[in-house]
PDB file of C-alpha atoms in Angstrom:
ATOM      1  CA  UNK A  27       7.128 -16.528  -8.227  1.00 71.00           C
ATOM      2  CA  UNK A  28       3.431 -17.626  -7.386  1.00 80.00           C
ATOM      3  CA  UNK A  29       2.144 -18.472  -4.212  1.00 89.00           C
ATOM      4  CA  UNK A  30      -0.964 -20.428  -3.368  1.00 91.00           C
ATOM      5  CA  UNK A  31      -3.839 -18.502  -2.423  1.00 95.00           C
ATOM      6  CA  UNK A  32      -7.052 -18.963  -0.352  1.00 96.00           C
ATOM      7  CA  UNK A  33     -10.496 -16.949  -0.793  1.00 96.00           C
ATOM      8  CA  UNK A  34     -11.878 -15.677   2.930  1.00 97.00           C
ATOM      9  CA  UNK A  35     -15.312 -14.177   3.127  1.00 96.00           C
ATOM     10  CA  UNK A  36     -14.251 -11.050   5.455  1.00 95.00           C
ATOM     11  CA  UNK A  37     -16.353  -7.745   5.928  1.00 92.00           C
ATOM     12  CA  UNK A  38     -18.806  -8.615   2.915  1.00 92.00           C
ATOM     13  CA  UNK A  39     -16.550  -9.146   0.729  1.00 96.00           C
ATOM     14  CA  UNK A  40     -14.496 -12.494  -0.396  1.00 97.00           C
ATOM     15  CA  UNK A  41     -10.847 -11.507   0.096  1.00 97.00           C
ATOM     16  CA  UNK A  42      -7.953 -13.373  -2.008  1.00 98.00           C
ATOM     17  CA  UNK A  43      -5.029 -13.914   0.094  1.00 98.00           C
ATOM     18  CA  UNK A  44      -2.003 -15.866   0.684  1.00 98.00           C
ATOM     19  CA  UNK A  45      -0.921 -16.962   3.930  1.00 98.00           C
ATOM     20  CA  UNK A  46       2.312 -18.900   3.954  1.00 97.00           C
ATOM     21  CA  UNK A  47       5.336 -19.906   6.705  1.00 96.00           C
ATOM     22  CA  UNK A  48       5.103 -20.370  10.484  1.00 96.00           C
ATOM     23  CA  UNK A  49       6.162 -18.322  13.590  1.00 97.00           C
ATOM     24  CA  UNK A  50       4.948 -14.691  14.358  1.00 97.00           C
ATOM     25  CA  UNK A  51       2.830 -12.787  12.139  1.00 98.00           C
ATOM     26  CA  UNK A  52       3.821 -10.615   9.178  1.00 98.00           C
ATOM     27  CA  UNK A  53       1.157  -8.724   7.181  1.00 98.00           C
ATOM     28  CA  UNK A  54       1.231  -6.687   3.784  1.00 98.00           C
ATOM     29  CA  UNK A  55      -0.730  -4.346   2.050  1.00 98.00           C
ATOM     30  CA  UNK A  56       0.030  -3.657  -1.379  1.00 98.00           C
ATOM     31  CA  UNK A  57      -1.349  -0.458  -2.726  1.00 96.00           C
ATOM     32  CA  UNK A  58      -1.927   1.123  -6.723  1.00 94.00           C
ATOM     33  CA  UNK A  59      -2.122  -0.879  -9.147  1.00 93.00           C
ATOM     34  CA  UNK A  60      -0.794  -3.786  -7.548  1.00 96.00           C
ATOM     35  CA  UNK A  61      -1.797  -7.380  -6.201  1.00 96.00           C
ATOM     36  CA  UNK A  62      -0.043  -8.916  -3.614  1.00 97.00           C
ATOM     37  CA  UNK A  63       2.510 -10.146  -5.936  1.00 96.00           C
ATOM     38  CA  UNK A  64       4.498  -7.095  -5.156  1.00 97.00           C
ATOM     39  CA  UNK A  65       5.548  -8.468  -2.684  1.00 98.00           C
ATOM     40  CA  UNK A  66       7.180 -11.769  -4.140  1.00 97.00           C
ATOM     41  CA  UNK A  67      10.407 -11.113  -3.278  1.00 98.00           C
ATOM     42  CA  UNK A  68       9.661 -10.312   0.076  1.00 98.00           C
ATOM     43  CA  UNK A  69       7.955 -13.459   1.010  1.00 98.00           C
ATOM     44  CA  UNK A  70      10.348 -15.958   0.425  1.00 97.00           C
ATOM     45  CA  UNK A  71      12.478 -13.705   2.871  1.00 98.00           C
ATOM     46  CA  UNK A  72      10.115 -13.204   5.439  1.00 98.00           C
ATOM     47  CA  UNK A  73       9.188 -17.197   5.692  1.00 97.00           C
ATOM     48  CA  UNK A  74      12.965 -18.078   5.704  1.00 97.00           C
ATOM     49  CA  UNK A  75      13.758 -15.808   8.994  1.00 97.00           C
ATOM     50  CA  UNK A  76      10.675 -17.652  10.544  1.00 97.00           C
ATOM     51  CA  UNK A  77       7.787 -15.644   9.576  1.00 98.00           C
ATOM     52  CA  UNK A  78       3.753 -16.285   8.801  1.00 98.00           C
ATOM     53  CA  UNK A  79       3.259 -14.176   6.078  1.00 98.00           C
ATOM     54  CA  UNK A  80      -0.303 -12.857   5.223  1.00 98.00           C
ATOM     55  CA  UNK A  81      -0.415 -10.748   1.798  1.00 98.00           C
ATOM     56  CA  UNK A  82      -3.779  -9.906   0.820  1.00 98.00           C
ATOM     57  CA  UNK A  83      -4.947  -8.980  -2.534  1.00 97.00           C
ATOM     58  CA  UNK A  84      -7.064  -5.355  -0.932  1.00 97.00           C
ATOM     59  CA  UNK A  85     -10.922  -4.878  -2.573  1.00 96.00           C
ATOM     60  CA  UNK A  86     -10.946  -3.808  -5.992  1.00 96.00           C
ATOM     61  CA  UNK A  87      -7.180  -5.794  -6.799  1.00 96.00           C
ATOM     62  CA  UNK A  88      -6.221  -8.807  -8.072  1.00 95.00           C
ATOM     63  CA  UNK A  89      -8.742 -11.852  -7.304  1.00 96.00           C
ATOM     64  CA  UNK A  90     -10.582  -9.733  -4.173  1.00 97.00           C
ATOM     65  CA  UNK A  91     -14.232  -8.464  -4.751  1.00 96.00           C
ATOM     66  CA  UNK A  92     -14.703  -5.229  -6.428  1.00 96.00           C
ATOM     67  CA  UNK A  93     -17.533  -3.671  -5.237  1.00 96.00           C
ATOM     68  CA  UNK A  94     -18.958  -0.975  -7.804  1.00 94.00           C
ATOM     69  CA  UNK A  95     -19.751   1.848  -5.347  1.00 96.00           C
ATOM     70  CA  UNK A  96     -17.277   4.033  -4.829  1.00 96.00           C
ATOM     71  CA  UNK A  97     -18.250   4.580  -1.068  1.00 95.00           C
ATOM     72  CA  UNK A  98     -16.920   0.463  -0.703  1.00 96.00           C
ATOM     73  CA  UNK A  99     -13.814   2.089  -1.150  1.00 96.00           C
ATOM     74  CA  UNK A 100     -13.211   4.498   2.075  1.00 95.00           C
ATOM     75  CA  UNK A 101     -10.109   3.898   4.400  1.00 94.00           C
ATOM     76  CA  UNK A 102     -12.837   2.972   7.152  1.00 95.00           C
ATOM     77  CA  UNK A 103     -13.597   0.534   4.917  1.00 96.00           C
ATOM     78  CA  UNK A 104     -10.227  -0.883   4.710  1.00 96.00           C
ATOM     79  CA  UNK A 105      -9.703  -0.427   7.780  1.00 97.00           C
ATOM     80  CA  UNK A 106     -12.491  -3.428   8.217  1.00 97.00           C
ATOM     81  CA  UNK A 107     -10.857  -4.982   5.823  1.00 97.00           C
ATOM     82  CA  UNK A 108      -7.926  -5.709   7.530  1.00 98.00           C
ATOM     83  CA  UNK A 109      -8.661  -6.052  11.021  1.00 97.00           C
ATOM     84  CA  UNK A 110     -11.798  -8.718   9.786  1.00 97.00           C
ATOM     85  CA  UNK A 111      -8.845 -10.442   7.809  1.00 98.00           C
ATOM     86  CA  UNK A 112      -6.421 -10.860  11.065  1.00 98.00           C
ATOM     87  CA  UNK A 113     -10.096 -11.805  12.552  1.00 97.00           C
ATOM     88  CA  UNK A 114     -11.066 -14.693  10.368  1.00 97.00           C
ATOM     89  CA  UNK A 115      -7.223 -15.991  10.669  1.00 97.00           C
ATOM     90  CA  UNK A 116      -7.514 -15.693  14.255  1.00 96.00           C
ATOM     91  CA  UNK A 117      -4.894 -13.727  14.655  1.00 97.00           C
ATOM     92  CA  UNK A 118      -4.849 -12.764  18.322  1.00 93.00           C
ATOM     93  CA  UNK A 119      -0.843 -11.845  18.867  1.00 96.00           C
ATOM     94  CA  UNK A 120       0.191  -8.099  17.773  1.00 97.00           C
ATOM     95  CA  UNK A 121       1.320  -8.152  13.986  1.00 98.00           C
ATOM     96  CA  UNK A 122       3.700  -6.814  12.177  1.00 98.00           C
ATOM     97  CA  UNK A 123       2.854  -4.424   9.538  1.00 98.00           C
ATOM     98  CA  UNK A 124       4.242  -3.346   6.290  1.00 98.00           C
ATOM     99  CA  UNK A 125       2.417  -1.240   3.564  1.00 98.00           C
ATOM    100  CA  UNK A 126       3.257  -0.017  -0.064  1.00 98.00           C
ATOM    101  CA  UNK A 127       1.622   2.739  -1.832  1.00 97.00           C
ATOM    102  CA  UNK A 128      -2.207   3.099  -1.291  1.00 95.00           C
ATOM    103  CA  UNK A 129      -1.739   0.158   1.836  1.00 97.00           C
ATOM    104  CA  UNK A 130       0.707   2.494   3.777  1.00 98.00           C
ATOM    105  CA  UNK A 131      -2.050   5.043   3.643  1.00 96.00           C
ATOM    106  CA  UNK A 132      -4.568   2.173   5.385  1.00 97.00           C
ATOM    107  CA  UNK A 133      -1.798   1.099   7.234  1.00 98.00           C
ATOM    108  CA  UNK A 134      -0.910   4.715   8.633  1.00 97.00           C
ATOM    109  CA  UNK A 135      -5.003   4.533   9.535  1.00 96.00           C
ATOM    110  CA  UNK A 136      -4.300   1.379  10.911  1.00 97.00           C
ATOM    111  CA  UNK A 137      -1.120   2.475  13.190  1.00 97.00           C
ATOM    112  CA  UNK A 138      -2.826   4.745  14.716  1.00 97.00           C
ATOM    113  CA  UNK A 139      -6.260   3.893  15.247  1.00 96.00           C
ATOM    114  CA  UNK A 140      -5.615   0.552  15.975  1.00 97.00           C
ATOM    115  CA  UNK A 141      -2.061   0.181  18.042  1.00 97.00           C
ATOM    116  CA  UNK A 142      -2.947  -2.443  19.965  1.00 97.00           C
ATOM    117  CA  UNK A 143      -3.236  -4.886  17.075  1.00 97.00           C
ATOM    118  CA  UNK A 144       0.190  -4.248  15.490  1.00 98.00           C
ATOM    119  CA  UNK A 145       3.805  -4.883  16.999  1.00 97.00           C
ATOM    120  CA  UNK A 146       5.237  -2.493  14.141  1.00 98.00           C
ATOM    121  CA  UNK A 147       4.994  -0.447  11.178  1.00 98.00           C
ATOM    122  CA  UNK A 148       6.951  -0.309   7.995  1.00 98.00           C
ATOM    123  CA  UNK A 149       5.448   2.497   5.878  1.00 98.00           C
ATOM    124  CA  UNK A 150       7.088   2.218   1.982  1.00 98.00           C
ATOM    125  CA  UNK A 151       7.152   5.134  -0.041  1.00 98.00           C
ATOM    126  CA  UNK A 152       3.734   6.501   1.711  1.00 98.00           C
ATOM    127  CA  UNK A 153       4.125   8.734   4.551  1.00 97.00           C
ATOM    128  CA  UNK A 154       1.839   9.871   7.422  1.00 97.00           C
ATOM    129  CA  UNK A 155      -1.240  11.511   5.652  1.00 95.00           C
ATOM    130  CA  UNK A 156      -0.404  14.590   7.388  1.00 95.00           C
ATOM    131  CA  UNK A 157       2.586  15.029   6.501  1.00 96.00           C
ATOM    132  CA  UNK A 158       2.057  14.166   3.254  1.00 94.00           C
ATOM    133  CA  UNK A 159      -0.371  16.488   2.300  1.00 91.00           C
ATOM    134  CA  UNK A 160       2.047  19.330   3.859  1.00 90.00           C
ATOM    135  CA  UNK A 161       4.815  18.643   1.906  1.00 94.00           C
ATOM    136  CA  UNK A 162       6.158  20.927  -0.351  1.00 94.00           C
ATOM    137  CA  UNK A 163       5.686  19.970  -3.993  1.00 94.00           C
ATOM    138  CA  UNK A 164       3.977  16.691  -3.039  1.00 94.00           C
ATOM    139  CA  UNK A 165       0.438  18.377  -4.454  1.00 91.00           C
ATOM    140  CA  UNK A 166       2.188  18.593  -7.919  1.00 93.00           C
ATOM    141  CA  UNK A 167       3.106  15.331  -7.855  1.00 93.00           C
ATOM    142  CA  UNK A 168       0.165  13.881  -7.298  1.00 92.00           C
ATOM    143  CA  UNK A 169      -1.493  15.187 -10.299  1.00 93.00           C
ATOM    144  CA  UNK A 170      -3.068  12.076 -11.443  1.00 92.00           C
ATOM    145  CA  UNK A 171      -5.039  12.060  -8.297  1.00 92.00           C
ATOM    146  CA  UNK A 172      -6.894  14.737  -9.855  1.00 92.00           C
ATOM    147  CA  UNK A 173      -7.303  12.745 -12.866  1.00 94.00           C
ATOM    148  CA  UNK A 174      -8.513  10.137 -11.373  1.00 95.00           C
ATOM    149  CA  UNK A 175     -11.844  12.473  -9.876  1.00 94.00           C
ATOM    150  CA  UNK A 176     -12.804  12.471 -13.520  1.00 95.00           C
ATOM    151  CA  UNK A 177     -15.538   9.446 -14.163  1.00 94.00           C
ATOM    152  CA  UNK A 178     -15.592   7.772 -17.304  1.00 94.00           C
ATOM    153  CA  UNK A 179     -12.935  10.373 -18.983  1.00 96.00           C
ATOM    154  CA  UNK A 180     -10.064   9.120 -16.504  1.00 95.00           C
ATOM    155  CA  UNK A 181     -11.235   5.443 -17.808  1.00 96.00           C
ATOM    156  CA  UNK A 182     -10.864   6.102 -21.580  1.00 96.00           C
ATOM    157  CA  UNK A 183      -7.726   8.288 -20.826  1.00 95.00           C
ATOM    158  CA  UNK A 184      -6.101   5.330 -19.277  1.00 94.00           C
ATOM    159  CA  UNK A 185      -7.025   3.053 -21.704  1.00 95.00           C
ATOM    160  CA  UNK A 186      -6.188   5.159 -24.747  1.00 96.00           C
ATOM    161  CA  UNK A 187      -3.816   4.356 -27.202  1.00 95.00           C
ATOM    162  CA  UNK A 188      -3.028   0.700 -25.741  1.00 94.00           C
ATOM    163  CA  UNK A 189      -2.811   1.905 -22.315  1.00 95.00           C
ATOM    164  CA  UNK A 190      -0.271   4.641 -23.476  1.00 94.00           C
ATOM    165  CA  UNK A 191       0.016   6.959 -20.280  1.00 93.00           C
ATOM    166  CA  UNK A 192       0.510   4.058 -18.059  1.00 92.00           C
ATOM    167  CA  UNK A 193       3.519   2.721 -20.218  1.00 93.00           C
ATOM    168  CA  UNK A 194       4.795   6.285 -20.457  1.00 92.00           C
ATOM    169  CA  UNK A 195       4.420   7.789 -16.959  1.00 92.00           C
ATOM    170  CA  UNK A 196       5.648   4.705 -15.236  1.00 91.00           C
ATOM    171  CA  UNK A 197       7.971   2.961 -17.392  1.00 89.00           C
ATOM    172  CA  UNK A 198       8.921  -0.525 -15.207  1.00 94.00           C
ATOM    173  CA  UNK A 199       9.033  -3.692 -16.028  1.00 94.00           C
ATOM    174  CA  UNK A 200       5.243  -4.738 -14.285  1.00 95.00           C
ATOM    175  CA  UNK A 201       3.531  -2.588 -16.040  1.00 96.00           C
ATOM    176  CA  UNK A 202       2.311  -5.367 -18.577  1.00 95.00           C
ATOM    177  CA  UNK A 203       1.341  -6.720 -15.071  1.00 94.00           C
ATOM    178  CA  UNK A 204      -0.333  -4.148 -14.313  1.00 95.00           C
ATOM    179  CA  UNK A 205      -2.443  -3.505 -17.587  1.00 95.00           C
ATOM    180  CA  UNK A 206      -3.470  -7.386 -17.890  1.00 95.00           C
ATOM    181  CA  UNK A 207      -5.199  -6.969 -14.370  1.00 94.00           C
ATOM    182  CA  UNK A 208      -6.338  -3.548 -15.044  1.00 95.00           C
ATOM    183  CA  UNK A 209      -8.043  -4.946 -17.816  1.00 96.00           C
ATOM    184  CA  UNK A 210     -10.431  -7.312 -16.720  1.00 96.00           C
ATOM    185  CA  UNK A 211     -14.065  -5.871 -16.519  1.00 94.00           C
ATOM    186  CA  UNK A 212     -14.305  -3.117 -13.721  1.00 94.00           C
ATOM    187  CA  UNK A 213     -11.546  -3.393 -12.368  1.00 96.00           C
ATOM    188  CA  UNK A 214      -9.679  -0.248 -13.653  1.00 96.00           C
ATOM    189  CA  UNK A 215     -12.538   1.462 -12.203  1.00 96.00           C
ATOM    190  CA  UNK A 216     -12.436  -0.486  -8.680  1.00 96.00           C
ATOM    191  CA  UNK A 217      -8.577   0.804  -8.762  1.00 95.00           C
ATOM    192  CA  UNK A 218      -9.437   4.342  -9.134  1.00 95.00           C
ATOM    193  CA  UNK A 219     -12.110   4.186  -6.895  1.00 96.00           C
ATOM    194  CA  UNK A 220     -10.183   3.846  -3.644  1.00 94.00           C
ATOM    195  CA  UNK A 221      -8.649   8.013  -5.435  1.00 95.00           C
ATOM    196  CA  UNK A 222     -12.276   9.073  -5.045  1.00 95.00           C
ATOM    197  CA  UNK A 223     -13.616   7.839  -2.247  1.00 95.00           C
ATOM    198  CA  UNK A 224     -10.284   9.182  -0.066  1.00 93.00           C
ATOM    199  CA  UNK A 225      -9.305  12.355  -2.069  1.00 89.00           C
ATOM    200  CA  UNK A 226     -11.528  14.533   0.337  1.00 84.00           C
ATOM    201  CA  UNK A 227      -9.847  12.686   3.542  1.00 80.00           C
ATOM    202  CA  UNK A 228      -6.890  13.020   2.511  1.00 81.00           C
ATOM    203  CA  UNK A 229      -6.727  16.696   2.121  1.00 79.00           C
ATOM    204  CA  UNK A 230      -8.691  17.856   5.550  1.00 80.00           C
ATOM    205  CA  UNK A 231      -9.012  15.323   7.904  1.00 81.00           C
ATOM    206  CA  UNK A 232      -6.408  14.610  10.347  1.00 88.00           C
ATOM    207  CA  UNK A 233      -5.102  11.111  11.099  1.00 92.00           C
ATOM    208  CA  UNK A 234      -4.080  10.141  14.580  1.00 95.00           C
ATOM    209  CA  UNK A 235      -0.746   9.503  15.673  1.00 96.00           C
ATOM    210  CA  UNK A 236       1.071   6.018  16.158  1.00 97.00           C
ATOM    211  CA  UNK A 237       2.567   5.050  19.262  1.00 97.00           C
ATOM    212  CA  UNK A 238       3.936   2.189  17.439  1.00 98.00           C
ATOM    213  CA  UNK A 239       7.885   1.368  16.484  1.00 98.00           C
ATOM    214  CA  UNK A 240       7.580   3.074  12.790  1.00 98.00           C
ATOM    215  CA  UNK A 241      10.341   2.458  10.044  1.00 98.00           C
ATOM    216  CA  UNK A 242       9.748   4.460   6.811  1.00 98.00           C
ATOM    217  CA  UNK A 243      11.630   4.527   3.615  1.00 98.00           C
ATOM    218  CA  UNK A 244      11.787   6.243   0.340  1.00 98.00           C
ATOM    219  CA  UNK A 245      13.356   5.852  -2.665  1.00 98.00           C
ATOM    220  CA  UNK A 246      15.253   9.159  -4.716  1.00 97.00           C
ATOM    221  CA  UNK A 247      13.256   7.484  -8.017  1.00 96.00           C
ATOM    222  CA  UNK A 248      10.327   7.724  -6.570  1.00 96.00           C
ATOM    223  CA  UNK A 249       8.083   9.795  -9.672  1.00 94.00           C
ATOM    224  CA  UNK A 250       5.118  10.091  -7.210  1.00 95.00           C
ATOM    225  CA  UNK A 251       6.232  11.503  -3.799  1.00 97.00           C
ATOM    226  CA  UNK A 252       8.926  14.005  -2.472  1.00 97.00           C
ATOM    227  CA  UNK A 253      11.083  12.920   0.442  1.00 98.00           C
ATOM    228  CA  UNK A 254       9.563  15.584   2.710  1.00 97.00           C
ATOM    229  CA  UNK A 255       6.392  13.659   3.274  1.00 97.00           C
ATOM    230  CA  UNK A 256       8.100  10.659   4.438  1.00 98.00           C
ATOM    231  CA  UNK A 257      11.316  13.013   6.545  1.00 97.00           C
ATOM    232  CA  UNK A 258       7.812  14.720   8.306  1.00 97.00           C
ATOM    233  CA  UNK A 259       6.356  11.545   9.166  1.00 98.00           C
ATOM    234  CA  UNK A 260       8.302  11.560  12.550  1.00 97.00           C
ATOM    235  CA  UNK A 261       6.118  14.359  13.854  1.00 97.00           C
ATOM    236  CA  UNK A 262       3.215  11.788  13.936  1.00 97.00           C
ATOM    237  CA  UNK A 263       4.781   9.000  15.571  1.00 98.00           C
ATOM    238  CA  UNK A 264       5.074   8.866  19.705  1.00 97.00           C
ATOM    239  CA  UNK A 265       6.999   5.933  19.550  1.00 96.00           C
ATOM    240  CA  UNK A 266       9.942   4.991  17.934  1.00 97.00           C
ATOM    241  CA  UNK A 267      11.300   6.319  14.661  1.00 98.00           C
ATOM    242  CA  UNK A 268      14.081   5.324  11.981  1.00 98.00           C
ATOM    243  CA  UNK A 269      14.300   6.732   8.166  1.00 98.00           C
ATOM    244  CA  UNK A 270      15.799   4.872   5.448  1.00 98.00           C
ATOM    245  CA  UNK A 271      16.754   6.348   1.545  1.00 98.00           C
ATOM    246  CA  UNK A 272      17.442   4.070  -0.624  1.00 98.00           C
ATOM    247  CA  UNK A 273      19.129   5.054  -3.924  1.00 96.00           C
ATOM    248  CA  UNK A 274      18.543   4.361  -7.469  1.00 95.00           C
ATOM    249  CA  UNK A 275      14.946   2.473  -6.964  1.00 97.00           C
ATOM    250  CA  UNK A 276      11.705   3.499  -7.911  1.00 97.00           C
ATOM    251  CA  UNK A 277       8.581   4.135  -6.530  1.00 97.00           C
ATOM    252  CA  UNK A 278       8.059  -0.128  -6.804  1.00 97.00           C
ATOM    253  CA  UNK A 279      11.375  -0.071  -4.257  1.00 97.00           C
ATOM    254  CA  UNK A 280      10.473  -3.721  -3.216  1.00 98.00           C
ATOM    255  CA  UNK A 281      10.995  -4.798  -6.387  1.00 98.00           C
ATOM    256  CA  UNK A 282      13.830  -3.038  -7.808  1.00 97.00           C
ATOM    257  CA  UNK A 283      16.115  -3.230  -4.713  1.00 97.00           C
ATOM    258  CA  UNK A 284      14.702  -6.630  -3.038  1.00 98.00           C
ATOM    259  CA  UNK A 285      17.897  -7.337  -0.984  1.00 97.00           C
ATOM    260  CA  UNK A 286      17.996  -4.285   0.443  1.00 98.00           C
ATOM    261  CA  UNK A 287      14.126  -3.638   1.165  1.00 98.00           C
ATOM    262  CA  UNK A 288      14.565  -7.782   2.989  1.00 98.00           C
ATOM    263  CA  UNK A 289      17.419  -6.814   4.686  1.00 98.00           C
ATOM    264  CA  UNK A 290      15.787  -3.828   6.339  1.00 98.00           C
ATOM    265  CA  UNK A 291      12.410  -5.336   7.418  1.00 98.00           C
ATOM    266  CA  UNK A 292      14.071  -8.252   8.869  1.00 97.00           C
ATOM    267  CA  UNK A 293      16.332  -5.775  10.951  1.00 96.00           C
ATOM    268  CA  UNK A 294      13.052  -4.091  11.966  1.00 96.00           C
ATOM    269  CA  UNK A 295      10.831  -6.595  12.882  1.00 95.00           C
ATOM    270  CA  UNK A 296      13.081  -8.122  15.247  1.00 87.00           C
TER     271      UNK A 296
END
């Protein structure tokens, strides 16, 4: 399912984003190596229970700018991103937030330096930063983060054999998705480069706490994360907290188990 899309010139860069449906605000950031067609199954959902849905594709994705610098690329960065979007849409009315993936990370950063912008946080698969990088075994997973420090090799590794670790390390149905968008000039390395600007932050700096209403949830097929970074995630949140698990989905949860992932956020955002 497509959606129509509009191009807004936000924090110097021009931003591809779809804004659909009426009522109060609903924003969300997709994270690696996605577009804002993650969420497809979600926004049909969202504008039904009486939503205005905002789904950006972030800097580096989809039809968004890619700068080449990888210092475009730090959460600060999309941070601006963001909070220029809601901006430019003059958005004035807290929104509410969901992120996948890399945009949980931003919209962790988000949550917590910015509070008074949101309503409420849905954090998918991604927990706190703190937490995360605490967890035990979540370092192992996140191998290819190391990887991904590698310039130029981590390019032709990717790329190697008809894309052949991406097909065999994630194994879901977008990844031909994923590789068609991956493959347009620069933009594998505009994906990467959001890994090595935020590798360093990620490990050693600490990220505030929310004092928002947070929801997060996790899926057991998740090849990326352990549950522990996600069960932690409480310890970072002053204001309200509920955990979900949901069974037999991968780490692209929103897409494997859409009825379940809708019927949660609508429960939430009420």
């Amino acid at each position: 399912m497509k959606f129509p899309t509009q191009q807004l010139h936000v924090n110097d860069i021009d931003m591809n984003v779809v804004v659909t449906g009426e009522g109060p605000p609903v924003l969300l950031l997709h994270g690696f190596p996605d577009t804002h067609a993650v969420w497809r199954l979600q926004i049909p959902a969202l504008v039904q229970a009486g939503y205005r849905v905002i789904a950006p594709d972030v800097r580096g994705h989809g039809a968004t700018t890619a700068p080449k610098a990888v210092r475009e690329y730090r959460i600060e960065k999309l941070v601006a991103d963001v909070l220029g979007l809601l901006d430019a849409l003059e958005i004035r009315e807290p929104v509410r937030l969901i992120g996948h993936d890399l945009g949980a990370i931003t919209g962790w950063a988000l949550a917590g330096s910015h509070p008074e912008r949101f309503a409420c946080y849905v954090a998918l698969s991604v927990g706190h930063p703190n937490a995360y990088r605490s967890a035990r075994g979540q370092m192992l997973k996140a191998w290819y983060v190391g990887l991904f420090q590698l310039r130029g090799f981590a390019e032709i590794a990717m790329r190697a054999a008809n894309w052949r670790m991406l097909r065999t390390v994630l194994r879901h149905p977008e990844v031909p998705a994923w590789i068609a968008d991956l493959s347009r000039p620069g933009r594998l390395t505009a994906a990467m480069s959001w890994y090595r600007a935020n590798a360093p932050a990620l490990l050693t700096r600490h990220f505030r706490d929310t004092p928002l209403p947070v929801m997060g949830i996790w899926s057991d097929g998740d090849i990326a994360l352990v549950e522990q970074q996600m069960l932690e995630s409480f310890r970072y949140v002053t204001g309200p907290w509920r955990y979900e698990r949901i069974e037999g989905a991968s780490h692209w949860l929103q897409l494997d188990r859409p009825q379940e992932i809708n019927r949660l956020l609508l429960e939430w955002l009420k």
